PDB file of C-alpha atoms in Angstrom:
ATOM      1  CA  MET C 477     -31.215   4.387 -59.980  1.00 40.00           C
ATOM      2  CA  ALA C 478     -30.979   7.383 -62.203  1.00 42.00           C
ATOM      3  CA  ASP C 479     -34.280   6.577 -63.876  1.00 44.00           C
ATOM      4  CA  ARG C 480     -35.991   5.664 -60.558  1.00 45.00           C
ATOM      5  CA  PHE C 481     -35.067   9.216 -58.817  1.00 46.00           C
ATOM      6  CA  PRO C 482     -35.421  12.229 -60.977  1.00 50.00           C
ATOM      7  CA  LEU C 483     -34.430  15.573 -59.412  1.00 52.00           C
ATOM      8  CA  ILE C 484     -37.141  16.993 -57.406  1.00 55.00           C
ATOM      9  CA  PHE C 485     -37.570  20.526 -56.041  1.00 56.00           C
ATOM     10  CA  ASN C 486     -40.019  20.839 -53.282  1.00 54.00           C
ATOM     11  CA  THR C 487     -40.509  24.611 -52.494  1.00 53.00           C
ATOM     12  CA  SER C 488     -41.524  26.105 -49.282  1.00 57.00           C
ATOM     13  CA  ALA C 489     -44.728  27.106 -51.153  1.00 59.00           C
ATOM     14  CA  GLY C 490     -45.748  23.655 -51.726  1.00 57.00           C
ATOM     15  CA  GLN C 491     -44.835  23.648 -55.525  1.00 57.00           C
ATOM     16  CA  ILE C 492     -43.004  20.544 -56.838  1.00 58.00           C
ATOM     17  CA  GLN C 493     -40.646  20.825 -60.121  1.00 58.00           C
ATOM     18  CA  GLU C 494     -39.341  17.647 -61.403  1.00 60.00           C
ATOM     19  CA  LEU C 495     -36.546  17.238 -64.069  1.00 59.00           C
ATOM     20  CA  ALA C 496     -36.007  14.014 -66.108  1.00 57.00           C
ATOM     21  CA  ALA C 497     -32.988  11.911 -65.444  1.00 55.00           C
ATOM     22  CA  SER C 498     -31.629  12.937 -68.877  1.00 59.00           C
ATOM     23  CA  ASP C 499     -31.947  16.669 -67.981  1.00 58.00           C
ATOM     24  CA  ASN C 500     -28.489  18.461 -67.079  1.00 61.00           C
ATOM     25  CA  ILE C 501     -28.692  21.727 -64.750  1.00 60.00           C
ATOM     26  CA  ASP C 502     -25.840  24.122 -64.733  1.00 59.00           C
ATOM     27  CA  MET C 503     -26.040  26.187 -61.550  1.00 59.00           C
ATOM     28  CA  THR C 504     -22.917  28.228 -61.699  1.00 59.00           C
ATOM     29  CA  SER C 505     -25.039  31.189 -62.481  1.00 56.00           C
ATOM     30  CA  SER C 506     -28.434  30.288 -61.419  1.00 58.00           C
ATOM     31  CA  SER C 507     -29.947  29.853 -57.939  1.00 62.00           C
ATOM     32  CA  ILE C 508     -33.002  28.331 -56.468  1.00 63.00           C
ATOM     33  CA  SER C 509     -35.046  30.080 -53.709  1.00 64.00           C
ATOM     34  CA  ASN C 510     -37.633  28.971 -51.111  1.00 63.00           C
ATOM     35  CA  LEU C 511     -36.253  25.276 -51.578  1.00 66.00           C
ATOM     36  CA  SER C 512     -37.430  23.014 -48.754  1.00 69.00           C
ATOM     37  CA  SER C 513     -36.136  19.802 -50.097  1.00 72.00           C
ATOM     38  CA  LEU C 514     -34.002  18.420 -53.022  1.00 72.00           C
ATOM     39  CA  THR C 515     -33.642  14.967 -54.172  1.00 72.00           C
ATOM     40  CA  VAL C 516     -30.839  13.857 -56.636  1.00 72.00           C
ATOM     41  CA  SER C 517     -29.813  10.648 -57.949  1.00 72.00           C
ATOM     42  CA  GLY C 518     -26.231  10.849 -59.039  1.00 72.00           C
ATOM     43  CA  THR C 519     -23.224  12.710 -58.128  1.00 73.00           C
ATOM     44  CA  VAL C 520     -23.407  16.349 -56.881  1.00 75.00           C
ATOM     45  CA  THR C 521     -20.327  18.413 -57.019  1.00 73.00           C
ATOM     46  CA  ALA C 522     -19.790  21.694 -55.524  1.00 75.00           C
ATOM     47  CA  ASN C 523     -16.940  23.709 -53.810  1.00 75.00           C
ATOM     48  CA  ASP C 524     -18.265  23.541 -50.382  1.00 80.00           C
ATOM     49  CA  PHE C 525     -21.576  22.419 -48.727  1.00 80.00           C
ATOM     50  CA  ASN C 526     -22.759  24.473 -45.627  1.00 81.00           C
ATOM     51  CA  SER C 527     -25.061  23.039 -43.439  1.00 84.00           C
ATOM     52  CA  VAL C 528     -26.981  25.173 -40.909  1.00 85.00           C
ATOM     53  CA  SER C 529     -26.187  24.233 -37.322  1.00 90.00           C
ATOM     54  CA  ASP C 530     -27.053  27.289 -35.324  1.00 92.00           C
ATOM     55  CA  ARG C 531     -27.917  26.827 -31.756  1.00 95.00           C
ATOM     56  CA  THR C 532     -30.789  29.204 -32.139  1.00 94.00           C
ATOM     57  CA  PHE C 533     -32.451  26.909 -34.500  1.00 92.00           C
ATOM     58  CA  LYS C 534     -32.422  23.953 -32.105  1.00 94.00           C
ATOM     59  CA  VAL C 535     -34.226  22.469 -29.204  1.00 96.00           C
ATOM     60  CA  GLY C 536     -33.824  19.402 -27.155  1.00 97.00           C
ATOM     61  CA  ILE C 537     -29.891  19.598 -27.540  1.00 97.00           C
ATOM     62  CA  SER C 538     -28.142  16.660 -25.756  1.00 97.00           C
ATOM     63  CA  THR C 539     -24.767  14.989 -26.090  1.00 97.00           C
ATOM     64  CA  ILE C 540     -24.858  11.670 -28.061  1.00 96.00           C
ATOM     65  CA  THR C 541     -24.400   8.891 -25.358  1.00 96.00           C
ATOM     66  CA  ASP C 542     -22.399   5.873 -25.867  1.00 96.00           C
ATOM     67  CA  PRO C 543     -20.788   6.872 -29.038  1.00 97.00           C
ATOM     68  CA  ILE C 544     -18.133   4.374 -29.099  1.00 97.00           C
ATOM     69  CA  THR C 545     -20.552   1.576 -28.956  1.00 97.00           C
ATOM     70  CA  LYS C 546     -22.699   3.142 -31.710  1.00 97.00           C
ATOM     71  CA  VAL C 547     -19.641   3.282 -33.983  1.00 97.00           C
ATOM     72  CA  GLN C 548     -18.366  -0.184 -33.482  1.00 97.00           C
ATOM     73  CA  GLY C 549     -22.074  -1.195 -34.798  1.00 97.00           C
ATOM     74  CA  ILE C 550     -21.200   0.772 -38.101  1.00 97.00           C
ATOM     75  CA  ASN C 551     -18.880  -0.742 -40.687  1.00 97.00           C
ATOM     76  CA  GLY C 552     -17.082   1.455 -43.394  1.00 97.00           C
ATOM     77  CA  VAL C 553     -17.493  -0.144 -46.624  1.00 98.00           C
ATOM     78  CA  THR C 554     -16.391   0.314 -50.311  1.00 97.00           C
ATOM     79  CA  PHE C 555     -18.926  -0.872 -52.934  1.00 95.00           C
ATOM     80  CA  THR C 556     -20.117  -0.231 -56.444  1.00 93.00           C
ATOM     81  CA  TRP C 557     -23.728   1.146 -57.053  1.00 88.00           C
ATOM     82  CA  ILE C 558     -25.871  -1.604 -58.616  1.00 87.00           C
ATOM     83  CA  ASP C 559     -27.560   1.080 -61.251  1.00 78.00           C
ATOM     84  CA  GLY C 560     -24.359   3.128 -61.216  1.00 73.00           C
ATOM     85  CA  ASP C 561     -21.606   3.778 -63.723  1.00 77.00           C
ATOM     86  CA  ASN C 562     -19.419   0.975 -62.294  1.00 83.00           C
ATOM     87  CA  VAL C 563     -17.265   3.564 -60.142  1.00 84.00           C
ATOM     88  CA  PRO C 564     -16.059   2.328 -56.798  1.00 90.00           C
ATOM     89  CA  SER C 565     -17.466   4.187 -53.725  1.00 92.00           C
ATOM     90  CA  ALA C 566     -17.317   4.150 -50.179  1.00 96.00           C
ATOM     91  CA  GLY C 567     -19.347   4.785 -47.080  1.00 96.00           C
ATOM     92  CA  VAL C 568     -21.831   2.982 -44.684  1.00 98.00           C
ATOM     93  CA  ILE C 569     -24.911   0.964 -45.038  1.00 97.00           C
ATOM     94  CA  ALA C 570     -28.038   2.665 -43.804  1.00 97.00           C
ATOM     95  CA  GLN C 571     -29.684  -0.413 -42.153  1.00 97.00           C
ATOM     96  CA  ASP C 572     -26.495  -0.814 -40.069  1.00 97.00           C
ATOM     97  CA  VAL C 573     -26.497   2.852 -39.027  1.00 98.00           C
ATOM     98  CA  GLU C 574     -30.333   2.822 -38.466  1.00 97.00           C
ATOM     99  CA  GLU C 575     -29.784  -0.139 -35.728  1.00 97.00           C
ATOM    100  CA  VAL C 576     -27.403   2.004 -33.613  1.00 97.00           C
ATOM    101  CA  PHE C 577     -28.173   5.487 -34.722  1.00 97.00           C
ATOM    102  CA  PRO C 578     -31.490   5.774 -36.106  1.00 97.00           C
ATOM    103  CA  GLU C 579     -31.781   9.737 -35.995  1.00 95.00           C
ATOM    104  CA  VAL C 580     -29.636  10.043 -39.060  1.00 96.00           C
ATOM    105  CA  VAL C 581     -31.257   7.447 -41.134  1.00 96.00           C
ATOM    106  CA  HIS C 582     -34.376   8.636 -43.242  1.00 93.00           C
ATOM    107  CA  THR C 583     -36.389   6.570 -45.617  1.00 91.00           C
ATOM    108  CA  ASN C 584     -37.939   7.711 -48.956  1.00 83.00           C
ATOM    109  CA  GLY C 585     -40.093   5.274 -50.439  1.00 84.00           C
ATOM    110  CA  ASP C 586     -38.124   1.912 -50.643  1.00 87.00           C
ATOM    111  CA  ALA C 587     -34.626   3.527 -50.221  1.00 89.00           C
ATOM    112  CA  LYS C 588     -32.819   4.458 -46.874  1.00 93.00           C
ATOM    113  CA  ALA C 589     -30.702   7.525 -46.827  1.00 92.00           C
ATOM    114  CA  VAL C 590     -27.809   8.684 -44.142  1.00 95.00           C
ATOM    115  CA  ASN C 591     -27.410  12.034 -43.154  1.00 93.00           C
ATOM    116  CA  TYR C 592     -23.551  12.038 -43.094  1.00 94.00           C
ATOM    117  CA  ASN C 593     -23.487  15.423 -41.494  1.00 92.00           C
ATOM    118  CA  GLY C 594     -25.104  13.648 -38.494  1.00 93.00           C
ATOM    119  CA  LEU C 595     -22.364  11.071 -38.404  1.00 96.00           C
ATOM    120  CA  ILE C 596     -19.769  14.009 -37.755  1.00 96.00           C
ATOM    121  CA  GLY C 597     -21.420  14.600 -34.264  1.00 96.00           C
ATOM    122  CA  LEU C 598     -20.919  10.946 -33.513  1.00 97.00           C
ATOM    123  CA  LEU C 599     -17.402  10.785 -34.631  1.00 97.00           C
ATOM    124  CA  VAL C 600     -16.499  13.956 -32.508  1.00 97.00           C
ATOM    125  CA  GLU C 601     -17.885  12.305 -29.509  1.00 97.00           C
ATOM    126  CA  VAL C 602     -15.884   9.066 -30.198  1.00 97.00           C
ATOM    127  CA  THR C 603     -12.818  11.132 -30.630  1.00 98.00           C
ATOM    128  CA  LYS C 604     -13.266  13.167 -27.283  1.00 98.00           C
ATOM    129  CA  LYS C 605     -13.930   9.831 -25.512  1.00 97.00           C
ATOM    130  CA  GLN C 606     -10.885   8.090 -27.188  1.00 97.00           C
ATOM    131  CA  GLN C 607      -8.707  11.020 -26.039  1.00 98.00           C
ATOM    132  CA  GLU C 608     -10.022  10.531 -22.212  1.00 97.00           C
ATOM    133  CA  THR C 609      -8.915   7.089 -22.453  1.00 97.00           C
ATOM    134  CA  ILE C 610      -5.401   7.978 -24.103  1.00 97.00           C
ATOM    135  CA  ALA C 611      -4.914  10.702 -21.284  1.00 97.00           C
ATOM    136  CA  ALA C 612      -5.731   8.120 -18.372  1.00 97.00           C
ATOM    137  CA  LEU C 613      -3.478   5.532 -20.086  1.00 97.00           C
ATOM    138  CA  GLN C 614      -0.624   7.996 -20.193  1.00 96.00           C
ATOM    139  CA  VAL C 615      -1.046   8.808 -16.503  1.00 97.00           C
ATOM    140  CA  ARG C 616      -0.724   5.082 -15.758  1.00 96.00           C
ATOM    141  CA  ILE C 617       2.045   4.651 -17.938  1.00 94.00           C
ATOM    142  CA  GLU C 618       3.848   7.537 -16.256  1.00 94.00           C
ATOM    143  CA  ALA C 619       2.907   6.037 -12.836  1.00 95.00           C
ATOM    144  CA  LEU C 620       4.396   2.739 -13.736  1.00 93.00           C
ATOM    145  CA  GLU C 621       7.506   4.239 -15.105  1.00 92.00           C
ATOM    146  CA  ALA C 622       8.107   6.359 -11.901  1.00 92.00           C
ATOM    147  CA  SER C 623       7.587   3.290  -9.771  1.00 92.00           C
ATOM    148  CA  SER C 624       9.740   1.040 -11.789  1.00 89.00           C
ATOM    149  CA  GLY C 625      12.647   3.552 -12.598  1.00 80.00           C
ATOM    150  CA  VAL C 626      12.197   2.783 -16.173  1.00 77.00           C
ATOM    151  CA  SER C 627      11.047   5.224 -18.969  1.00 73.00           C
ATOM    152  CA  THR C 628       9.511   4.254 -22.211  1.00 70.00           C
ATOM    153  CA  SER C 629       9.106   7.907 -23.600  1.00 65.00           C
ATOM    154  CA  GLY C 630      11.751   9.535 -25.613  1.00 59.00           C
TER     155      GLY C 630
END
């Protein structure tokens, strides 16, 4: 895979810079400005990744619908990359995600990629729905305990 996808910089000015798979970049004291996209094959390591999520940059905002069904259609998997360094990895399969949540799957040539940041919104909504269910069940348990005179809580 490293030979198939070199490091490519697309700047907002339309300039494309490409580095061979064998090139190394040390960004500890460097910066890249006017970067509109970056494709990397391999491992990217950093202390932190911040994604712009400011409301003022978004339109058409709506809450994710039916999040539990969407999550149930996605499998968390472990695997080893075919063209990798034989190190076990974990994640999801883009084709599975695309079937239930296509907004976070992008195709680049013959490869599909998942916007894992987009999955966070889905997981937030799943957690909220589960908390609603837990709260409703707690009310039912308490009502049953009160009517039977039996308490299961400590």
